[in-house]
PDB file of C-alpha atoms and ligand atoms in Angstrom:
ATOM      1  CA  UNK V   1     -32.993  -5.920  45.791  1.00  0.00           C
ATOM      2  CA  UNK V   2     -33.274  -3.926  42.358  1.00  0.00           C
ATOM      3  CA  UNK V   3     -29.000  -3.050  41.507  1.00  0.00           C
ATOM      4  CA  UNK V   4     -28.211  -0.307  39.488  1.00  0.00           C
ATOM      5  CA  UNK V   5     -26.979  -1.097  36.156  1.00  0.00           C
ATOM      6  CA  UNK V   6     -23.527  -0.641  35.853  1.00  0.00           C
ATOM      7  CA  UNK V   7     -22.590   2.546  34.410  1.00  0.00           C
ATOM      8  CA  UNK V   8     -21.546   2.945  30.652  1.00  0.00           C
ATOM      9  CA  UNK V   9     -18.243   3.609  30.207  1.00  0.00           C
ATOM     10  CA  UNK V  10     -17.753   7.559  30.228  1.00  0.00           C
ATOM     11  CA  UNK V  11     -17.701   8.923  26.790  1.00  0.00           C
ATOM     12  CA  UNK V  12     -16.289  12.327  27.295  1.00  0.00           C
ATOM     13  CA  UNK V  13     -12.748  10.820  25.739  1.00  0.00           C
ATOM     14  CA  UNK V  14     -14.612  10.310  22.664  1.00  0.00           C
ATOM     15  CA  UNK V  15     -15.470  12.480  19.758  1.00  0.00           C
ATOM     16  CA  UNK V  16     -17.053  12.858  16.179  1.00  0.00           C
ATOM     17  CA  UNK V  17     -16.177  14.535  13.977  1.00  0.00           C
ATOM     18  CA  UNK V  18     -17.385  15.575  10.661  1.00  0.00           C
ATOM     19  CA  UNK V  19     -14.785  16.012   7.189  1.00  0.00           C
ATOM     20  CA  UNK V  20     -15.264  16.620   3.970  1.00  0.00           C
ATOM     21  CA  UNK V  21     -12.757  16.543   0.827  1.00  0.00           C
ATOM     22  CA  UNK V  22     -12.814  18.912  -2.056  1.00  0.00           C
ATOM     23  CA  UNK V  23     -10.889  19.495  -5.359  1.00  0.00           C
ATOM     24  CA  UNK V  24     -11.254  18.832  -8.721  1.00  0.00           C
ATOM     25  CA  UNK V  25     -12.627  15.770 -10.368  1.00  0.00           C
ATOM     26  CA  UNK V  26     -10.163  12.791 -11.097  1.00  0.00           C
ATOM     27  CA  UNK V  27      -7.747  14.114  -8.658  1.00  0.00           C
ATOM     28  CA  UNK V  28      -7.721  11.276  -6.501  1.00  0.00           C
ATOM     29  CA  UNK V  29     -10.492  12.620  -3.464  1.00  0.00           C
ATOM     30  CA  UNK V  30     -12.248   8.997  -3.190  1.00  0.00           C
ATOM     31  CA  UNK V  31      -8.808   7.026  -3.417  1.00  0.00           C
ATOM     32  CA  UNK V  32      -7.176   9.106  -0.607  1.00  0.00           C
ATOM     33  CA  UNK V  33     -11.101   8.316   1.230  1.00  0.00           C
ATOM     34  CA  UNK V  34     -10.864   4.538   0.114  1.00  0.00           C
ATOM     35  CA  UNK V  35      -7.510   3.883   1.229  1.00  0.00           C
ATOM     36  CA  UNK V  36      -7.744   5.600   4.699  1.00  0.00           C
ATOM     37  CA  UNK V  37     -10.847   3.977   5.571  1.00  0.00           C
ATOM     38  CA  UNK V  38     -11.135   0.840   3.711  1.00  0.00           C
ATOM     39  CA  UNK V  39      -7.288   0.357   3.685  1.00  0.00           C
ATOM     40  CA  UNK V  40      -8.022  -0.196  -0.658  1.00  0.00           C
ATOM     41  CA  UNK V  41      -6.835   1.719  -3.846  1.00  0.00           C
ATOM     42  CA  UNK V  42      -9.199   2.148  -6.456  1.00  0.00           C
ATOM     43  CA  UNK V  43      -7.360   2.072  -9.948  1.00  0.00           C
ATOM     44  CA  UNK V  44     -10.242   2.579 -12.071  1.00  0.00           C
ATOM     45  CA  UNK V  45     -11.655   6.271 -12.579  1.00  0.00           C
ATOM     46  CA  UNK V  46     -14.934   6.198 -10.561  1.00  0.00           C
ATOM     47  CA  UNK V  47     -16.612   9.250 -10.727  1.00  0.00           C
ATOM     48  CA  UNK V  48     -18.659  10.015  -7.263  1.00  0.00           C
ATOM     49  CA  UNK V  49     -22.287  11.148  -7.858  1.00  0.00           C
ATOM     50  CA  UNK V  50     -23.282  13.769  -5.979  1.00  0.00           C
ATOM     51  CA  UNK V  51     -21.891  12.733  -2.171  1.00  0.00           C
ATOM     52  CA  UNK V  52     -20.094   9.596  -1.055  1.00  0.00           C
ATOM     53  CA  UNK V  53     -19.542   8.032   2.371  1.00  0.00           C
ATOM     54  CA  UNK V  54     -16.819   7.067   4.420  1.00  0.00           C
ATOM     55  CA  UNK V  55     -16.923   6.089   8.127  1.00  0.00           C
ATOM     56  CA  UNK V  56     -13.129   5.298  10.346  1.00  0.00           C
ATOM     57  CA  UNK V  57     -12.378   5.593  13.947  1.00  0.00           C
ATOM     58  CA  UNK V  58      -8.803   7.113  15.215  1.00  0.00           C
ATOM     59  CA  UNK V  59      -6.795   7.541  18.130  1.00  0.00           C
ATOM     60  CA  UNK V  60      -5.608  10.757  19.235  1.00  0.00           C
ATOM     61  CA  UNK V  61      -3.943  10.574  22.332  1.00  0.00           C
ATOM     62  CA  UNK V  62      -5.915   9.064  25.186  1.00  0.00           C
ATOM     63  CA  UNK V  63      -9.367  10.061  22.580  1.00  0.00           C
ATOM     64  CA  UNK V  64     -11.314   7.984  20.369  1.00  0.00           C
ATOM     65  CA  UNK V  65     -12.515   9.614  17.095  1.00  0.00           C
ATOM     66  CA  UNK V  66     -15.013   8.855  15.097  1.00  0.00           C
ATOM     67  CA  UNK V  67     -14.894  10.329  11.734  1.00  0.00           C
ATOM     68  CA  UNK V  68     -17.692  10.330   8.985  1.00  0.00           C
ATOM     69  CA  UNK V  69     -16.521  11.425   5.522  1.00  0.00           C
ATOM     70  CA  UNK V  70     -18.755  13.369   2.833  1.00  0.00           C
ATOM     71  CA  UNK V  71     -16.373  12.903  -0.141  1.00  0.00           C
ATOM     72  CA  UNK V  72     -17.711  15.201  -2.327  1.00  0.00           C
ATOM     73  CA  UNK V  73     -18.230  15.130  -6.385  1.00  0.00           C
ATOM     74  CA  UNK V  74     -15.681  17.574  -8.222  1.00  0.00           C
ATOM     75  CA  UNK V  75     -17.511  17.345 -11.438  1.00  0.00           C
ATOM     76  CA  UNK V  76     -19.350  20.973 -11.325  1.00  0.00           C
ATOM     77  CA  UNK V  77     -22.225  18.773 -12.762  1.00  0.00           C
ATOM     78  CA  UNK V  78     -23.218  17.365  -8.813  1.00  0.00           C
ATOM     79  CA  UNK V  79     -22.882  20.777  -7.166  1.00  0.00           C
ATOM     80  CA  UNK V  80     -26.697  20.723  -6.416  1.00  0.00           C
ATOM     81  CA  UNK V  81     -25.963  17.824  -4.210  1.00  0.00           C
ATOM     82  CA  UNK V  82     -23.162  18.504  -2.458  1.00  0.00           C
ATOM     83  CA  UNK V  83     -23.968  21.787  -1.626  1.00  0.00           C
ATOM     84  CA  UNK V  84     -26.280  20.634   1.127  1.00  0.00           C
ATOM     85  CA  UNK V  85     -22.623  18.771   2.811  1.00  0.00           C
ATOM     86  CA  UNK V  86     -20.060  22.108   3.987  1.00  0.00           C
ATOM     87  CA  UNK V  87     -22.175  22.403   6.835  1.00  0.00           C
ATOM     88  CA  UNK V  88     -21.243  21.351  10.379  1.00  0.00           C
ATOM     89  CA  UNK V  89     -17.716  20.869   9.108  1.00  0.00           C
ATOM     90  CA  UNK V  90     -14.755  20.214  11.689  1.00  0.00           C
ATOM     91  CA  UNK V  91     -12.098  19.526   8.809  1.00  0.00           C
ATOM     92  CA  UNK V  92     -11.378  20.434   4.868  1.00  0.00           C
ATOM     93  CA  UNK V  93      -9.398  17.372   2.752  1.00  0.00           C
ATOM     94  CA  UNK V  94      -8.015  20.133  -0.111  1.00  0.00           C
ATOM     95  CA  UNK V  95      -6.719  17.657  -2.918  1.00  0.00           C
ATOM     96  CA  UNK V  96      -5.039  18.268  -6.295  1.00  0.00           C
ATOM     97  CA  UNK V  97      -3.391  16.406  -8.589  1.00  0.00           C
ATOM     98  CA  UNK V  98       0.541  17.028  -8.429  1.00  0.00           C
ATOM     99  CA  UNK V  99       1.265  17.265 -12.415  1.00  0.00           C
ATOM    100  CA  UNK V 100      -2.420  19.651 -13.097  1.00  0.00           C
ATOM    101  CA  UNK V 101      -1.750  23.213 -12.299  1.00  0.00           C
ATOM    102  CA  UNK V 102      -5.006  23.707 -12.228  1.00  0.00           C
ATOM    103  CA  UNK V 103      -6.248  21.559 -10.431  1.00  0.00           C
ATOM    104  CA  UNK V 104      -4.471  23.613  -7.888  1.00  0.00           C
ATOM    105  CA  UNK V 105      -5.862  27.265  -8.958  1.00  0.00           C
ATOM    106  CA  UNK V 106      -9.130  25.918  -8.171  1.00  0.00           C
ATOM    107  CA  UNK V 107      -8.505  25.126  -4.847  1.00  0.00           C
ATOM    108  CA  UNK V 108      -9.358  28.724  -4.149  1.00  0.00           C
ATOM    109  CA  UNK V 109     -12.814  28.594  -6.288  1.00  0.00           C
ATOM    110  CA  UNK V 110     -13.493  25.551  -3.876  1.00  0.00           C
ATOM    111  CA  UNK V 111     -12.697  27.214  -0.807  1.00  0.00           C
ATOM    112  CA  UNK V 112     -15.265  30.095  -2.558  1.00  0.00           C
ATOM    113  CA  UNK V 113     -18.472  27.833  -3.281  1.00  0.00           C
ATOM    114  CA  UNK V 114     -17.853  26.333   0.405  1.00  0.00           C
ATOM    115  CA  UNK V 115     -17.660  29.944   2.005  1.00  0.00           C
ATOM    116  CA  UNK V 116     -20.688  30.819   0.130  1.00  0.00           C
ATOM    117  CA  UNK V 117     -22.666  27.925   1.142  1.00  0.00           C
ATOM    118  CA  UNK V 118     -22.324  28.021   5.130  1.00  0.00           C
ATOM    119  CA  UNK V 119     -23.216  31.747   4.092  1.00  0.00           C
ATOM    120  CA  UNK V 120     -23.170  34.559   7.219  1.00  0.00           C
ATOM    121  CA  UNK V 121     -22.454  31.714   9.877  1.00  0.00           C
ATOM    122  CA  UNK V 122     -19.503  30.935   8.330  1.00  0.00           C
ATOM    123  CA  UNK V 123     -16.632  30.618  10.578  1.00  0.00           C
ATOM    124  CA  UNK V 124     -13.349  29.323   8.375  1.00  0.00           C
ATOM    125  CA  UNK V 125     -11.054  30.030  11.342  1.00  0.00           C
ATOM    126  CA  UNK V 126     -12.288  27.510  13.435  1.00  0.00           C
ATOM    127  CA  UNK V 127     -11.764  24.559  10.441  1.00  0.00           C
ATOM    128  CA  UNK V 128      -8.998  22.712  10.050  1.00  0.00           C
ATOM    129  CA  UNK V 129      -7.526  22.557   6.517  1.00  0.00           C
ATOM    130  CA  UNK V 130      -5.351  20.402   5.137  1.00  0.00           C
ATOM    131  CA  UNK V 131      -4.124  20.452   2.017  1.00  0.00           C
ATOM    132  CA  UNK V 132      -2.834  17.060  -0.395  1.00  0.00           C
ATOM    133  CA  UNK V 133      -0.810  16.907  -3.758  1.00  0.00           C
ATOM    134  CA  UNK V 134      -2.079  14.106  -5.064  1.00  0.00           C
ATOM    135  CA  UNK V 135      -0.734  10.921  -7.407  1.00  0.00           C
ATOM    136  CA  UNK V 136       3.354  11.061  -7.105  1.00  0.00           C
ATOM    137  CA  UNK V 137       4.536   7.560  -8.108  1.00  0.00           C
ATOM    138  CA  UNK V 138       6.829   8.103  -9.853  1.00  0.00           C
ATOM    139  CA  UNK V 139      10.563   9.528  -8.198  1.00  0.00           C
ATOM    140  CA  UNK V 140      12.695   9.863 -11.231  1.00  0.00           C
ATOM    141  CA  UNK V 141      15.017  13.380 -10.931  1.00  0.00           C
ATOM    142  CA  UNK V 142      12.198  15.197 -12.935  1.00  0.00           C
ATOM    143  CA  UNK V 143       9.535  13.905  -9.945  1.00  0.00           C
ATOM    144  CA  UNK V 144      11.076  15.323  -7.229  1.00  0.00           C
ATOM    145  CA  UNK V 145      11.665  18.290  -8.587  1.00  0.00           C
ATOM    146  CA  UNK V 146       7.851  19.104  -9.461  1.00  0.00           C
ATOM    147  CA  UNK V 147       7.065  17.310  -5.867  1.00  0.00           C
ATOM    148  CA  UNK V 148       9.623  19.899  -4.137  1.00  0.00           C
ATOM    149  CA  UNK V 149       7.874  22.773  -6.269  1.00  0.00           C
ATOM    150  CA  UNK V 150       3.664  21.644  -5.293  1.00  0.00           C
ATOM    151  CA  UNK V 151       5.563  21.268  -1.965  1.00  0.00           C
ATOM    152  CA  UNK V 152       6.514  24.825  -1.791  1.00  0.00           C
ATOM    153  CA  UNK V 153       3.164  25.947  -3.499  1.00  0.00           C
ATOM    154  CA  UNK V 154       1.151  24.200  -0.977  1.00  0.00           C
ATOM    155  CA  UNK V 155       2.803  25.858   1.876  1.00  0.00           C
ATOM    156  CA  UNK V 156       2.490  29.152   0.081  1.00  0.00           C
ATOM    157  CA  UNK V 157      -1.077  28.305  -0.229  1.00  0.00           C
ATOM    158  CA  UNK V 158      -1.892  27.463   3.206  1.00  0.00           C
ATOM    159  CA  UNK V 159      -0.142  30.338   4.366  1.00  0.00           C
ATOM    160  CA  UNK V 160      -1.674  32.883   2.483  1.00  0.00           C
ATOM    161  CA  UNK V 161      -4.551  31.709   3.554  1.00  0.00           C
ATOM    162  CA  UNK V 162      -4.088  30.635   7.275  1.00  0.00           C
ATOM    163  CA  UNK V 163      -4.951  27.149   6.949  1.00  0.00           C
ATOM    164  CA  UNK V 164      -3.773  24.747   9.734  1.00  0.00           C
ATOM    165  CA  UNK V 165      -1.469  22.391   8.874  1.00  0.00           C
ATOM    166  CA  UNK V 166      -1.430  21.308   5.815  1.00  0.00           C
ATOM    167  CA  UNK V 167       1.033  18.799   5.067  1.00  0.00           C
ATOM    168  CA  UNK V 168       3.760  19.398   2.407  1.00  0.00           C
ATOM    169  CA  UNK V 169       4.353  15.896   1.291  1.00  0.00           C
ATOM    170  CA  UNK V 170       2.481  14.249  -1.768  1.00  0.00           C
ATOM    171  CA  UNK V 171      -0.201  12.634  -0.210  1.00  0.00           C
ATOM    172  CA  UNK V 172      -0.106  10.107  -2.198  1.00  0.00           C
ATOM    173  CA  UNK V 173      -2.997   7.530  -2.420  1.00  0.00           C
ATOM    174  CA  UNK V 174      -1.231   4.190  -2.397  1.00  0.00           C
ATOM    175  CA  UNK V 175       1.335   5.203  -0.157  1.00  0.00           C
ATOM    176  CA  UNK V 176       0.251   3.662   3.563  1.00  0.00           C
ATOM    177  CA  UNK V 177       2.851   6.358   5.016  1.00  0.00           C
ATOM    178  CA  UNK V 178       1.441   9.252   3.745  1.00  0.00           C
ATOM    179  CA  UNK V 179      -1.906   8.122   4.644  1.00  0.00           C
ATOM    180  CA  UNK V 180      -0.692   7.936   8.279  1.00  0.00           C
ATOM    181  CA  UNK V 181       1.143  11.076   8.604  1.00  0.00           C
ATOM    182  CA  UNK V 182      -2.430  12.676   7.293  1.00  0.00           C
ATOM    183  CA  UNK V 183      -4.452  10.698   9.588  1.00  0.00           C
ATOM    184  CA  UNK V 184      -2.268  11.358  12.620  1.00  0.00           C
ATOM    185  CA  UNK V 185      -1.670  15.860  11.563  1.00  0.00           C
ATOM    186  CA  UNK V 186      -4.784  16.134  10.800  1.00  0.00           C
ATOM    187  CA  UNK V 187      -7.009  14.645  13.161  1.00  0.00           C
ATOM    188  CA  UNK V 188      -4.777  16.136  16.034  1.00  0.00           C
ATOM    189  CA  UNK V 189      -5.452  19.270  14.760  1.00  0.00           C
ATOM    190  CA  UNK V 190      -9.521  18.647  14.288  1.00  0.00           C
ATOM    191  CA  UNK V 191      -9.305  17.553  17.799  1.00  0.00           C
ATOM    192  CA  UNK V 192      -6.363  20.240  19.164  1.00  0.00           C
ATOM    193  CA  UNK V 193      -9.264  22.405  18.253  1.00  0.00           C
ATOM    194  CA  UNK V 194     -12.386  20.989  19.275  1.00  0.00           C
ATOM    195  CA  UNK V 195     -10.442  20.951  22.640  1.00  0.00           C
ATOM    196  CA  UNK V 196      -9.806  24.410  22.393  1.00  0.00           C
ATOM    197  CA  UNK V 197     -13.453  25.495  22.183  1.00  0.00           C
ATOM    198  CA  UNK V 198     -13.457  25.722  17.912  1.00  0.00           C
ATOM    199  CA  UNK V 199     -10.382  28.154  18.501  1.00  0.00           C
ATOM    200  CA  UNK V 200      -7.197  27.475  16.341  1.00  0.00           C
ATOM    201  CA  UNK V 201      -4.306  26.471  18.919  1.00  0.00           C
ATOM    202  CA  UNK V 202      -1.130  27.697  18.069  1.00  0.00           C
ATOM    203  CA  UNK V 203       0.208  26.078  15.057  1.00  0.00           C
ATOM    204  CA  UNK V 204       3.280  23.813  15.918  1.00  0.00           C
ATOM    205  CA  UNK V 205       4.145  23.489  12.457  1.00  0.00           C
ATOM    206  CA  UNK V 206       5.785  27.374  11.498  1.00  0.00           C
ATOM    207  CA  UNK V 207       4.709  28.643   8.554  1.00  0.00           C
ATOM    208  CA  UNK V 208       6.747  31.444   8.364  1.00  0.00           C
ATOM    209  CA  UNK V 209      10.091  32.736   6.736  1.00  0.00           C
ATOM    210  CA  UNK V 210      12.639  34.175   8.032  1.00  0.00           C
ATOM    211  CA  UNK V 211      14.469  37.641   7.533  1.00  0.00           C
ATOM    212  CA  UNK V 212      17.506  36.267   6.208  1.00  0.00           C
ATOM    213  CA  UNK V 213      15.386  34.448   3.946  1.00  0.00           C
ATOM    214  CA  UNK V 214      13.509  37.376   2.990  1.00  0.00           C
ATOM    215  CA  UNK V 215      16.331  39.656   2.557  1.00  0.00           C
ATOM    216  CA  UNK V 216      18.712  37.001   0.622  1.00  0.00           C
ATOM    217  CA  UNK V 217      16.308  36.574  -2.263  1.00  0.00           C
ATOM    218  CA  UNK V 218      16.000  40.351  -2.961  1.00  0.00           C
ATOM    219  CA  UNK V 219      19.647  40.861  -2.934  1.00  0.00           C
ATOM    220  CA  UNK V 220      19.608  37.563  -5.439  1.00  0.00           C
ATOM    221  CA  UNK V 221      17.288  39.145  -7.341  1.00  0.00           C
ATOM    222  CA  UNK V 222      19.513  42.643  -7.264  1.00  0.00           C
ATOM    223  CA  UNK V 223      22.536  41.491  -7.792  1.00  0.00           C
ATOM    224  CA  UNK V 224      24.826  42.134 -10.834  1.00  0.00           C
ATOM    225  CA  UNK V 225      26.294  39.768 -12.022  1.00  0.00           C
ATOM    226  CA  UNK V 226      26.673  35.544 -11.074  1.00  0.00           C
ATOM    227  CA  UNK V 227      30.032  36.457  -8.340  1.00  0.00           C
ATOM    228  CA  UNK V 228      27.635  39.027  -6.783  1.00  0.00           C
ATOM    229  CA  UNK V 229      24.317  36.446  -6.512  1.00  0.00           C
ATOM    230  CA  UNK V 230      26.922  34.079  -5.204  1.00  0.00           C
ATOM    231  CA  UNK V 231      28.291  36.522  -2.503  1.00  0.00           C
ATOM    232  CA  UNK V 232      31.932  36.189  -3.485  1.00  0.00           C
ATOM    233  CA  UNK V 233      34.667  38.011  -5.152  1.00  0.00           C
ATOM    234  CA  UNK V 234      35.686  37.687  -8.431  1.00  0.00           C
ATOM    235  CA  UNK V 235      38.094  35.622  -8.977  1.00  0.00           C
ATOM    236  CA  UNK V 236      37.255  33.217  -5.786  1.00  0.00           C
ATOM    237  CA  UNK V 237      37.782  29.235  -5.827  1.00  0.00           C
ATOM    238  CA  UNK V 238      36.133  26.845  -6.772  1.00  0.00           C
ATOM    239  CA  UNK V 239      35.862  26.018  -3.203  1.00  0.00           C
ATOM    240  CA  UNK V 240      34.802  29.355  -2.465  1.00  0.00           C
ATOM    241  CA  UNK V 241      31.962  29.209  -4.643  1.00  0.00           C
ATOM    242  CA  UNK V 242      30.927  25.742  -3.623  1.00  0.00           C
ATOM    243  CA  UNK V 243      30.856  26.894  -0.129  1.00  0.00           C
ATOM    244  CA  UNK V 244      28.816  30.140  -0.870  1.00  0.00           C
ATOM    245  CA  UNK V 245      26.586  28.020  -2.601  1.00  0.00           C
ATOM    246  CA  UNK V 246      26.165  25.389  -0.452  1.00  0.00           C
ATOM    247  CA  UNK V 247      24.978  28.315   2.727  1.00  0.00           C
ATOM    248  CA  UNK V 248      22.486  29.227  -0.081  1.00  0.00           C
ATOM    249  CA  UNK V 249      20.971  26.325  -0.590  1.00  0.00           C
ATOM    250  CA  UNK V 250      20.527  25.149   2.289  1.00  0.00           C
ATOM    251  CA  UNK V 251      18.703  28.678   2.972  1.00  0.00           C
ATOM    252  CA  UNK V 252      16.655  28.906  -0.072  1.00  0.00           C
ATOM    253  CA  UNK V 253      16.287  25.060  -0.993  1.00  0.00           C
ATOM    254  CA  UNK V 254      12.499  24.583  -1.683  1.00  0.00           C
ATOM    255  CA  UNK V 255      12.133  22.125   0.763  1.00  0.00           C
ATOM    256  CA  UNK V 256      12.879  24.738   3.819  1.00  0.00           C
ATOM    257  CA  UNK V 257      12.113  27.808   2.322  1.00  0.00           C
ATOM    258  CA  UNK V 258       8.113  29.277   1.920  1.00  0.00           C
ATOM    259  CA  UNK V 259       9.100  32.618   1.335  1.00  0.00           C
ATOM    260  CA  UNK V 260       7.407  33.928  -1.483  1.00  0.00           C
ATOM    261  CA  UNK V 261      10.301  34.159  -4.642  1.00  0.00           C
ATOM    262  CA  UNK V 262      12.530  31.092  -3.227  1.00  0.00           C
ATOM    263  CA  UNK V 263      11.967  28.730  -6.392  1.00  0.00           C
ATOM    264  CA  UNK V 264      13.169  31.493  -8.301  1.00  0.00           C
ATOM    265  CA  UNK V 265      15.758  32.283  -6.267  1.00  0.00           C
ATOM    266  CA  UNK V 266      17.224  29.089  -5.694  1.00  0.00           C
ATOM    267  CA  UNK V 267      17.083  27.993  -9.458  1.00  0.00           C
ATOM    268  CA  UNK V 268      19.153  31.285  -9.682  1.00  0.00           C
ATOM    269  CA  UNK V 269      21.922  30.369  -7.305  1.00  0.00           C
ATOM    270  CA  UNK V 270      22.266  27.363  -9.230  1.00  0.00           C
ATOM    271  CA  UNK V 271      22.534  28.502 -12.454  1.00  0.00           C
ATOM    272  CA  UNK V 272      25.385  31.209 -10.999  1.00  0.00           C
ATOM    273  CA  UNK V 273      27.165  28.400  -9.594  1.00  0.00           C
ATOM    274  CA  UNK V 274      27.292  26.232 -12.511  1.00  0.00           C
ATOM    275  CA  UNK V 275      27.917  28.846 -15.041  1.00  0.00           C
ATOM    276  CA  UNK V 276      31.046  30.056 -12.248  1.00  0.00           C
ATOM    277  CA  UNK V 277      32.206  27.301 -12.352  1.00  0.00           C
ATOM    278  CA  UNK V 278      32.823  26.263 -16.194  1.00  0.00           C
ATOM    279  CA  UNK V 279      35.256  29.585 -16.418  1.00  0.00           C
ATOM    280  CA  UNK V 280      37.423  28.426 -12.585  1.00  0.00           C
ATOM    281  CA  UNK V 281      40.030  26.263 -14.101  1.00  0.00           C
TER     282      UNK V 281
HETATM  283  P1  LIG D   1     -14.124  13.037  -8.459  1.00  0.00           P
HETATM  284  O1  LIG D   1     -14.945  11.542  -7.504  1.00  0.00           O
HETATM  285  O2  LIG D   1     -14.719  12.823 -10.689  1.00  0.00           O
HETATM  286  O3  LIG D   1     -14.360  14.010  -8.146  1.00  0.00           O
HETATM  287  O4  LIG D   1     -12.917  11.878  -8.664  1.00  0.00           O
HETATM  288  P2  LIG D   1     -12.429  12.001  -7.009  1.00  0.00           P
HETATM  289  O5  LIG D   1     -10.957  12.981  -6.825  1.00  0.00           O
HETATM  290  O6  LIG D   1     -12.795  11.654  -6.348  1.00  0.00           O
HETATM  291  O7  LIG D   1     -10.513  10.645  -7.902  1.00  0.00           O
HETATM  292  P3  LIG D   1     -10.786   9.461  -7.694  1.00  0.00           P
HETATM  293  O8  LIG D   1     -10.217   9.310  -6.409  1.00  0.00           O
HETATM  294  O9  LIG D   1     -11.945   9.006  -8.356  1.00  0.00           O
HETATM  295  O10 LIG D   1      -9.695   9.197  -8.967  1.00  0.00           O
HETATM  296  C1  LIG D   1      -9.258   9.614 -10.162  1.00  0.00           C
HETATM  297  C2  LIG D   1      -8.444   8.754 -10.553  1.00  0.00           C
HETATM  298  O11 LIG D   1      -7.180   8.947 -10.093  1.00  0.00           O
HETATM  299  C3  LIG D   1      -8.390   7.000 -10.841  1.00  0.00           C
HETATM  300  O12 LIG D   1      -8.224   6.509 -11.916  1.00  0.00           O
HETATM  301  C4  LIG D   1      -7.203   6.543  -9.576  1.00  0.00           C
HETATM  302  O13 LIG D   1      -7.440   5.192  -9.795  1.00  0.00           O
HETATM  303  C5  LIG D   1      -6.082   7.704  -9.867  1.00  0.00           C
HETATM  304  N1  LIG D   1      -5.684   7.557  -8.776  1.00  0.00           N
HETATM  305  C6  LIG D   1      -5.671   8.324  -7.750  1.00  0.00           C
HETATM  306  N2  LIG D   1      -5.059   8.528  -6.923  1.00  0.00           N
HETATM  307  C7  LIG D   1      -3.813   8.181  -7.166  1.00  0.00           C
HETATM  308  C8  LIG D   1      -2.347   8.584  -7.577  1.00  0.00           C
HETATM  309  O14 LIG D   1      -1.679   8.651  -6.091  1.00  0.00           O
HETATM  310  N3  LIG D   1      -1.308   7.928  -8.123  1.00  0.00           N
HETATM  311  C9  LIG D   1      -1.694   7.743  -8.993  1.00  0.00           C
HETATM  312  N4  LIG D   1      -0.907   7.493  -9.912  1.00  0.00           N
HETATM  313  N5  LIG D   1      -3.852   7.569  -9.414  1.00  0.00           N
HETATM  314  C10 LIG D   1      -4.495   8.029  -8.887  1.00  0.00           C
HETATM  315 MG1  LIG D   2     -14.679  11.081  -6.213  1.00  0.00          MG
END
């Protein structure tokens, strides 16, 4: 008697997703993807010709996610090749070089190109975007400041464009940790979206800022002098100045605050404290 072949294991738990990478030439898209899919770092710049392809598997909860990554060439010359690959993406890796302001500003036009190529069917709401500030290697004090500023810009950008789950940290191609974070947060979001019928679930990471932060920035902008800025009376002691400073620093630090103007307000507070302490014995 012929027996039925054993049933193949239920495939419901596996998911295939398409991810594309966008960003200017040489910002490090291919490096991140190679590091992630092939566990190797490529120090030499080899421009992607049109499109490159990476494949990997990740585990999100009880699901195996098969990931097809289409790595776009950033050079405008390859527009005619890459424009075919925008459709049906579930995830987009937007990459910029933390040392090149123009590569960050260019992210808008990359999103514009994507929308244009997806045409009237474009539903950007059902795609998970991630913004990667790449290439921070040396961690000197100035690099840390730059990285913090980049993170804040990145948050604001993501907030303005209602992108889901941006990662504020520098997704430095060489770091396993960052690549790991990238994969987990990003692919969890894509999986959540798929499980939610293509709709974006409420983000766990809040991009919002508080009324207290917004009010404090406004107050700092309108303050008449350094005492006023720190919210202490003229003639306050060193301890009082430091206490007020610490409170404002916690509230407005670029790592913590995504409210517009927080970076300038934070700098102003640092300067106000320095100038007051100089004159207090
Ligand atoms: P196109 O394919 O032309 O669009 O460029 P791309 O964005 O794919 O750039 P690619 O990944 O080829 O990297 C460009 C250069 O940046 C290479 O020389 C890399 O070695 C270098 N690079 C990438 N990531 C990092 C990083 O995190 N730190 C440093 N220092 N260099 C990096
Ligand atoms: Mg490339």
